[in-house]
């Protein structure tokens, strides 16, 4: 009983504890936050990817409400917040879609499809198992083999 009293006083203090370990989906994530959390920051350099992941983590990521103008093709094709060029341009020019610099891209554009490829390779393995076995016609042999094994056990 005495320990419960301690718990009551402690739960009050928890109101201010979330400043140390901040998680934006702790208190019922909004649709925007959930979308941002699941977002793959492809076509970006390490620095820009870190910046966007930081923004998502601290609820500072604001998705675009309408497409932005791409600095390369001048079309309103930029659908990702903070990006200055569209994914196709970043891909063909090998530039970071956010800072526009020629940096090493961490997650190449369109790399999300790679998981599907791995799955299909597994099904291929199953197909290769169906090899033609020349010994399969002699079903009688298998039965004889089982009988021989039983005899061996008796000897020991
Ligand atoms: Zn473009
Ligand atoms: Zn960048």
mmCIF file of C-alpha atoms and ligand atoms in Angstrom:
data_model
loop_
_atom_site.group_PDB
_atom_site.id
_atom_site.type_symbol
_atom_site.label_atom_id
_atom_site.label_comp_id
_atom_site.label_asym_id
_atom_site.label_seq_id
_atom_site.Cartn_x
_atom_site.Cartn_y
_atom_site.Cartn_z
ATOM 1 C CA UNK A 1 0.000 0.000 0.000
ATOM 2 C CA UNK A 2 2.719 2.433 0.838
ATOM 3 C CA UNK A 3 4.300 1.911 -2.588
ATOM 4 C CA UNK A 4 1.094 2.984 -4.357
ATOM 5 C CA UNK A 5 1.235 6.395 -2.735
ATOM 6 C CA UNK A 6 4.620 6.872 -4.298
ATOM 7 C CA UNK A 7 3.254 6.003 -7.719
ATOM 8 C CA UNK A 8 0.569 8.655 -7.530
ATOM 9 C CA UNK A 9 3.017 11.436 -6.888
ATOM 10 C CA UNK A 10 5.316 10.139 -9.617
ATOM 11 C CA UNK A 11 2.670 10.027 -12.362
ATOM 12 C CA UNK A 12 2.235 13.785 -12.006
ATOM 13 C CA UNK A 13 5.828 14.389 -12.941
ATOM 14 C CA UNK A 14 5.546 12.357 -16.154
ATOM 15 C CA UNK A 15 3.820 15.257 -17.858
ATOM 16 C CA UNK A 16 7.153 16.904 -18.428
ATOM 17 C CA UNK A 17 9.261 13.811 -19.075
ATOM 18 C CA UNK A 18 8.643 13.661 -22.817
ATOM 19 C CA UNK A 19 11.183 16.395 -23.446
ATOM 20 C CA UNK A 20 13.991 13.861 -23.009
ATOM 21 C CA UNK A 21 12.685 11.019 -25.199
ATOM 22 C CA UNK A 22 10.484 12.598 -27.803
ATOM 23 C CA UNK A 23 8.373 10.403 -30.037
ATOM 24 C CA UNK A 24 5.910 12.086 -32.322
ATOM 25 C CA UNK A 25 3.525 9.145 -32.635
ATOM 26 C CA UNK A 26 3.151 8.611 -28.904
ATOM 27 C CA UNK A 27 -0.050 10.559 -28.437
ATOM 28 C CA UNK A 28 -2.111 9.307 -31.368
ATOM 29 C CA UNK A 29 -0.289 10.216 -34.548
ATOM 30 C CA UNK A 30 -2.159 12.341 -37.030
ATOM 31 C CA UNK A 31 -2.484 11.189 -40.628
ATOM 32 C CA UNK A 32 0.211 13.649 -41.654
ATOM 33 C CA UNK A 33 2.671 12.364 -39.077
ATOM 34 C CA UNK A 34 1.992 8.739 -39.954
ATOM 35 C CA UNK A 35 2.561 9.496 -43.619
ATOM 36 C CA UNK A 36 5.756 11.367 -42.859
ATOM 37 C CA UNK A 37 7.050 8.570 -40.651
ATOM 38 C CA UNK A 38 6.530 5.993 -43.378
ATOM 39 C CA UNK A 39 8.124 8.235 -45.967
ATOM 40 C CA UNK A 40 11.228 7.008 -47.778
ATOM 41 C CA UNK A 41 13.605 9.886 -48.381
ATOM 42 C CA UNK A 42 14.931 8.657 -51.691
ATOM 43 C CA UNK A 43 16.990 10.651 -54.141
ATOM 44 C CA UNK A 44 18.678 12.621 -51.357
ATOM 45 C CA UNK A 45 22.223 13.016 -50.104
ATOM 46 C CA UNK A 46 23.100 11.941 -46.586
ATOM 47 C CA UNK A 47 22.846 15.480 -45.219
ATOM 48 C CA UNK A 48 19.415 16.235 -46.673
ATOM 49 C CA UNK A 49 18.111 12.803 -45.677
ATOM 50 C CA UNK A 50 19.215 13.470 -42.108
ATOM 51 C CA UNK A 51 17.552 16.889 -42.149
ATOM 52 C CA UNK A 52 14.215 15.496 -43.354
ATOM 53 C CA UNK A 53 14.312 12.577 -40.928
ATOM 54 C CA UNK A 54 15.005 15.058 -38.152
ATOM 55 C CA UNK A 55 12.040 17.183 -39.242
ATOM 56 C CA UNK A 56 9.762 14.126 -39.270
ATOM 57 C CA UNK A 57 10.960 13.070 -35.839
ATOM 58 C CA UNK A 58 10.261 16.435 -34.242
ATOM 59 C CA UNK A 59 6.986 17.131 -36.063
ATOM 60 C CA UNK A 60 8.549 19.897 -38.130
ATOM 61 C CA UNK A 61 7.968 18.140 -41.452
ATOM 62 C CA UNK A 62 5.240 19.917 -43.354
ATOM 63 C CA UNK A 63 4.109 18.053 -46.483
ATOM 64 C CA UNK A 64 3.389 20.056 -49.605
ATOM 65 C CA UNK A 65 -0.259 20.910 -50.154
ATOM 66 C CA UNK A 66 0.346 21.354 -53.881
ATOM 67 C CA UNK A 67 3.222 20.465 -56.225
ATOM 68 C CA UNK A 68 6.149 22.865 -56.394
ATOM 69 C CA UNK A 69 8.043 24.073 -59.421
ATOM 70 C CA UNK A 70 11.098 22.002 -60.266
ATOM 71 C CA UNK A 71 14.249 24.117 -60.697
ATOM 72 C CA UNK A 72 15.445 21.888 -63.546
ATOM 73 C CA UNK A 73 12.460 21.196 -65.778
ATOM 74 C CA UNK A 74 10.351 24.180 -64.562
ATOM 75 C CA UNK A 75 7.307 21.951 -64.243
ATOM 76 C CA UNK A 76 5.152 21.715 -61.146
ATOM 77 C CA UNK A 77 6.335 18.179 -60.541
ATOM 78 C CA UNK A 78 7.946 18.476 -57.098
ATOM 79 C CA UNK A 79 5.659 16.573 -54.769
ATOM 80 C CA UNK A 80 7.949 16.303 -51.769
ATOM 81 C CA UNK A 81 8.348 19.050 -49.219
ATOM 82 C CA UNK A 82 11.704 20.882 -49.108
ATOM 83 C CA UNK A 83 12.750 19.414 -52.453
ATOM 84 C CA UNK A 84 13.860 21.829 -55.176
ATOM 85 C CA UNK A 85 13.634 19.412 -58.076
ATOM 86 C CA UNK A 86 11.450 16.488 -59.066
ATOM 87 C CA UNK A 87 12.487 12.865 -58.730
ATOM 88 C CA UNK A 88 12.943 12.214 -62.492
ATOM 89 C CA UNK A 89 15.278 15.222 -62.798
ATOM 90 C CA UNK A 90 17.259 14.220 -59.720
ATOM 91 C CA UNK A 91 17.546 10.718 -61.088
ATOM 92 C CA UNK A 92 18.703 11.651 -64.590
ATOM 93 C CA UNK A 93 21.061 14.419 -63.410
ATOM 94 C CA UNK A 94 22.343 12.346 -60.460
ATOM 95 C CA UNK A 95 21.720 15.248 -58.099
ATOM 96 C CA UNK A 96 20.246 15.486 -54.633
ATOM 97 C CA UNK A 97 16.580 16.435 -55.033
ATOM 98 C CA UNK A 98 16.699 18.755 -52.025
ATOM 99 C CA UNK A 99 19.967 20.705 -52.150
ATOM 100 C CA UNK A 100 20.614 20.179 -55.864
ATOM 101 C CA UNK A 101 24.253 19.304 -55.269
ATOM 102 C CA UNK A 102 26.106 16.429 -56.840
ATOM 103 C CA UNK A 103 26.312 14.317 -53.706
ATOM 104 C CA UNK A 104 26.172 10.590 -53.143
ATOM 105 C CA UNK A 105 22.514 9.537 -53.056
ATOM 106 C CA UNK A 106 21.728 7.392 -50.015
ATOM 107 C CA UNK A 107 18.521 5.774 -51.297
ATOM 108 C CA UNK A 108 18.325 5.800 -55.099
ATOM 109 C CA UNK A 109 14.978 6.826 -56.598
ATOM 110 C CA UNK A 110 12.710 3.840 -57.145
ATOM 111 C CA UNK A 111 14.745 1.489 -54.955
ATOM 112 C CA UNK A 112 11.641 0.514 -52.952
ATOM 113 C CA UNK A 113 10.776 -2.056 -55.618
ATOM 114 C CA UNK A 114 13.811 -4.166 -54.752
ATOM 115 C CA UNK A 115 11.983 -6.084 -52.019
ATOM 116 C CA UNK A 116 9.568 -7.510 -54.553
ATOM 117 C CA UNK A 117 12.449 -8.817 -56.602
ATOM 118 C CA UNK A 118 13.789 -10.772 -53.633
ATOM 119 C CA UNK A 119 10.413 -12.424 -53.157
ATOM 120 C CA UNK A 120 10.238 -13.595 -56.761
ATOM 121 C CA UNK A 121 13.677 -15.199 -56.507
ATOM 122 C CA UNK A 122 12.401 -17.372 -53.678
ATOM 123 C CA UNK A 123 9.602 -18.757 -55.824
ATOM 124 C CA UNK A 124 12.161 -19.529 -58.502
ATOM 125 C CA UNK A 125 13.998 -21.761 -56.040
ATOM 126 C CA UNK A 126 10.818 -23.786 -55.542
ATOM 127 C CA UNK A 127 10.535 -24.353 -59.258
ATOM 128 C CA UNK A 128 14.097 -25.673 -59.597
ATOM 129 C CA UNK A 129 13.322 -28.368 -57.029
ATOM 130 C CA UNK A 130 10.976 -30.046 -59.504
ATOM 131 C CA UNK A 131 13.821 -31.762 -61.321
ATOM 132 C CA UNK A 132 13.313 -34.914 -63.347
ATOM 133 C CA UNK A 133 14.430 -37.828 -61.186
ATOM 134 C CA UNK A 134 15.379 -40.914 -63.236
ATOM 135 C CA UNK A 135 15.014 -43.273 -60.217
ATOM 136 C CA UNK A 136 11.430 -42.214 -59.534
ATOM 137 C CA UNK A 137 9.941 -45.026 -61.661
ATOM 138 C CA UNK A 138 11.208 -47.734 -59.289
ATOM 139 C CA UNK A 139 8.719 -47.287 -56.472
ATOM 140 C CA UNK A 140 9.139 -50.907 -55.386
ATOM 141 C CA UNK A 141 12.780 -50.313 -54.474
ATOM 142 C CA UNK A 142 11.838 -47.825 -51.771
ATOM 143 C CA UNK A 143 9.618 -50.367 -50.029
ATOM 144 C CA UNK A 144 12.387 -52.975 -50.016
ATOM 145 C CA UNK A 145 14.803 -50.481 -48.512
ATOM 146 C CA UNK A 146 12.478 -49.859 -45.542
ATOM 147 C CA UNK A 147 12.279 -53.604 -44.813
ATOM 148 C CA UNK A 148 16.045 -53.948 -44.804
ATOM 149 C CA UNK A 149 16.357 -51.173 -42.235
ATOM 150 C CA UNK A 150 13.992 -52.981 -39.865
ATOM 151 C CA UNK A 151 16.079 -56.157 -40.131
ATOM 152 C CA UNK A 152 19.217 -54.256 -39.154
ATOM 153 C CA UNK A 153 17.585 -53.007 -35.964
ATOM 154 C CA UNK A 154 16.760 -56.546 -34.899
ATOM 155 C CA UNK A 155 20.372 -57.648 -35.300
ATOM 156 C CA UNK A 156 21.593 -54.971 -32.911
HETATM 157 ZN ZN1 LIG B 1 12.067 18.247 -62.850
HETATM 158 ZN ZN1 LIG B 2 21.249 17.202 -50.476
#
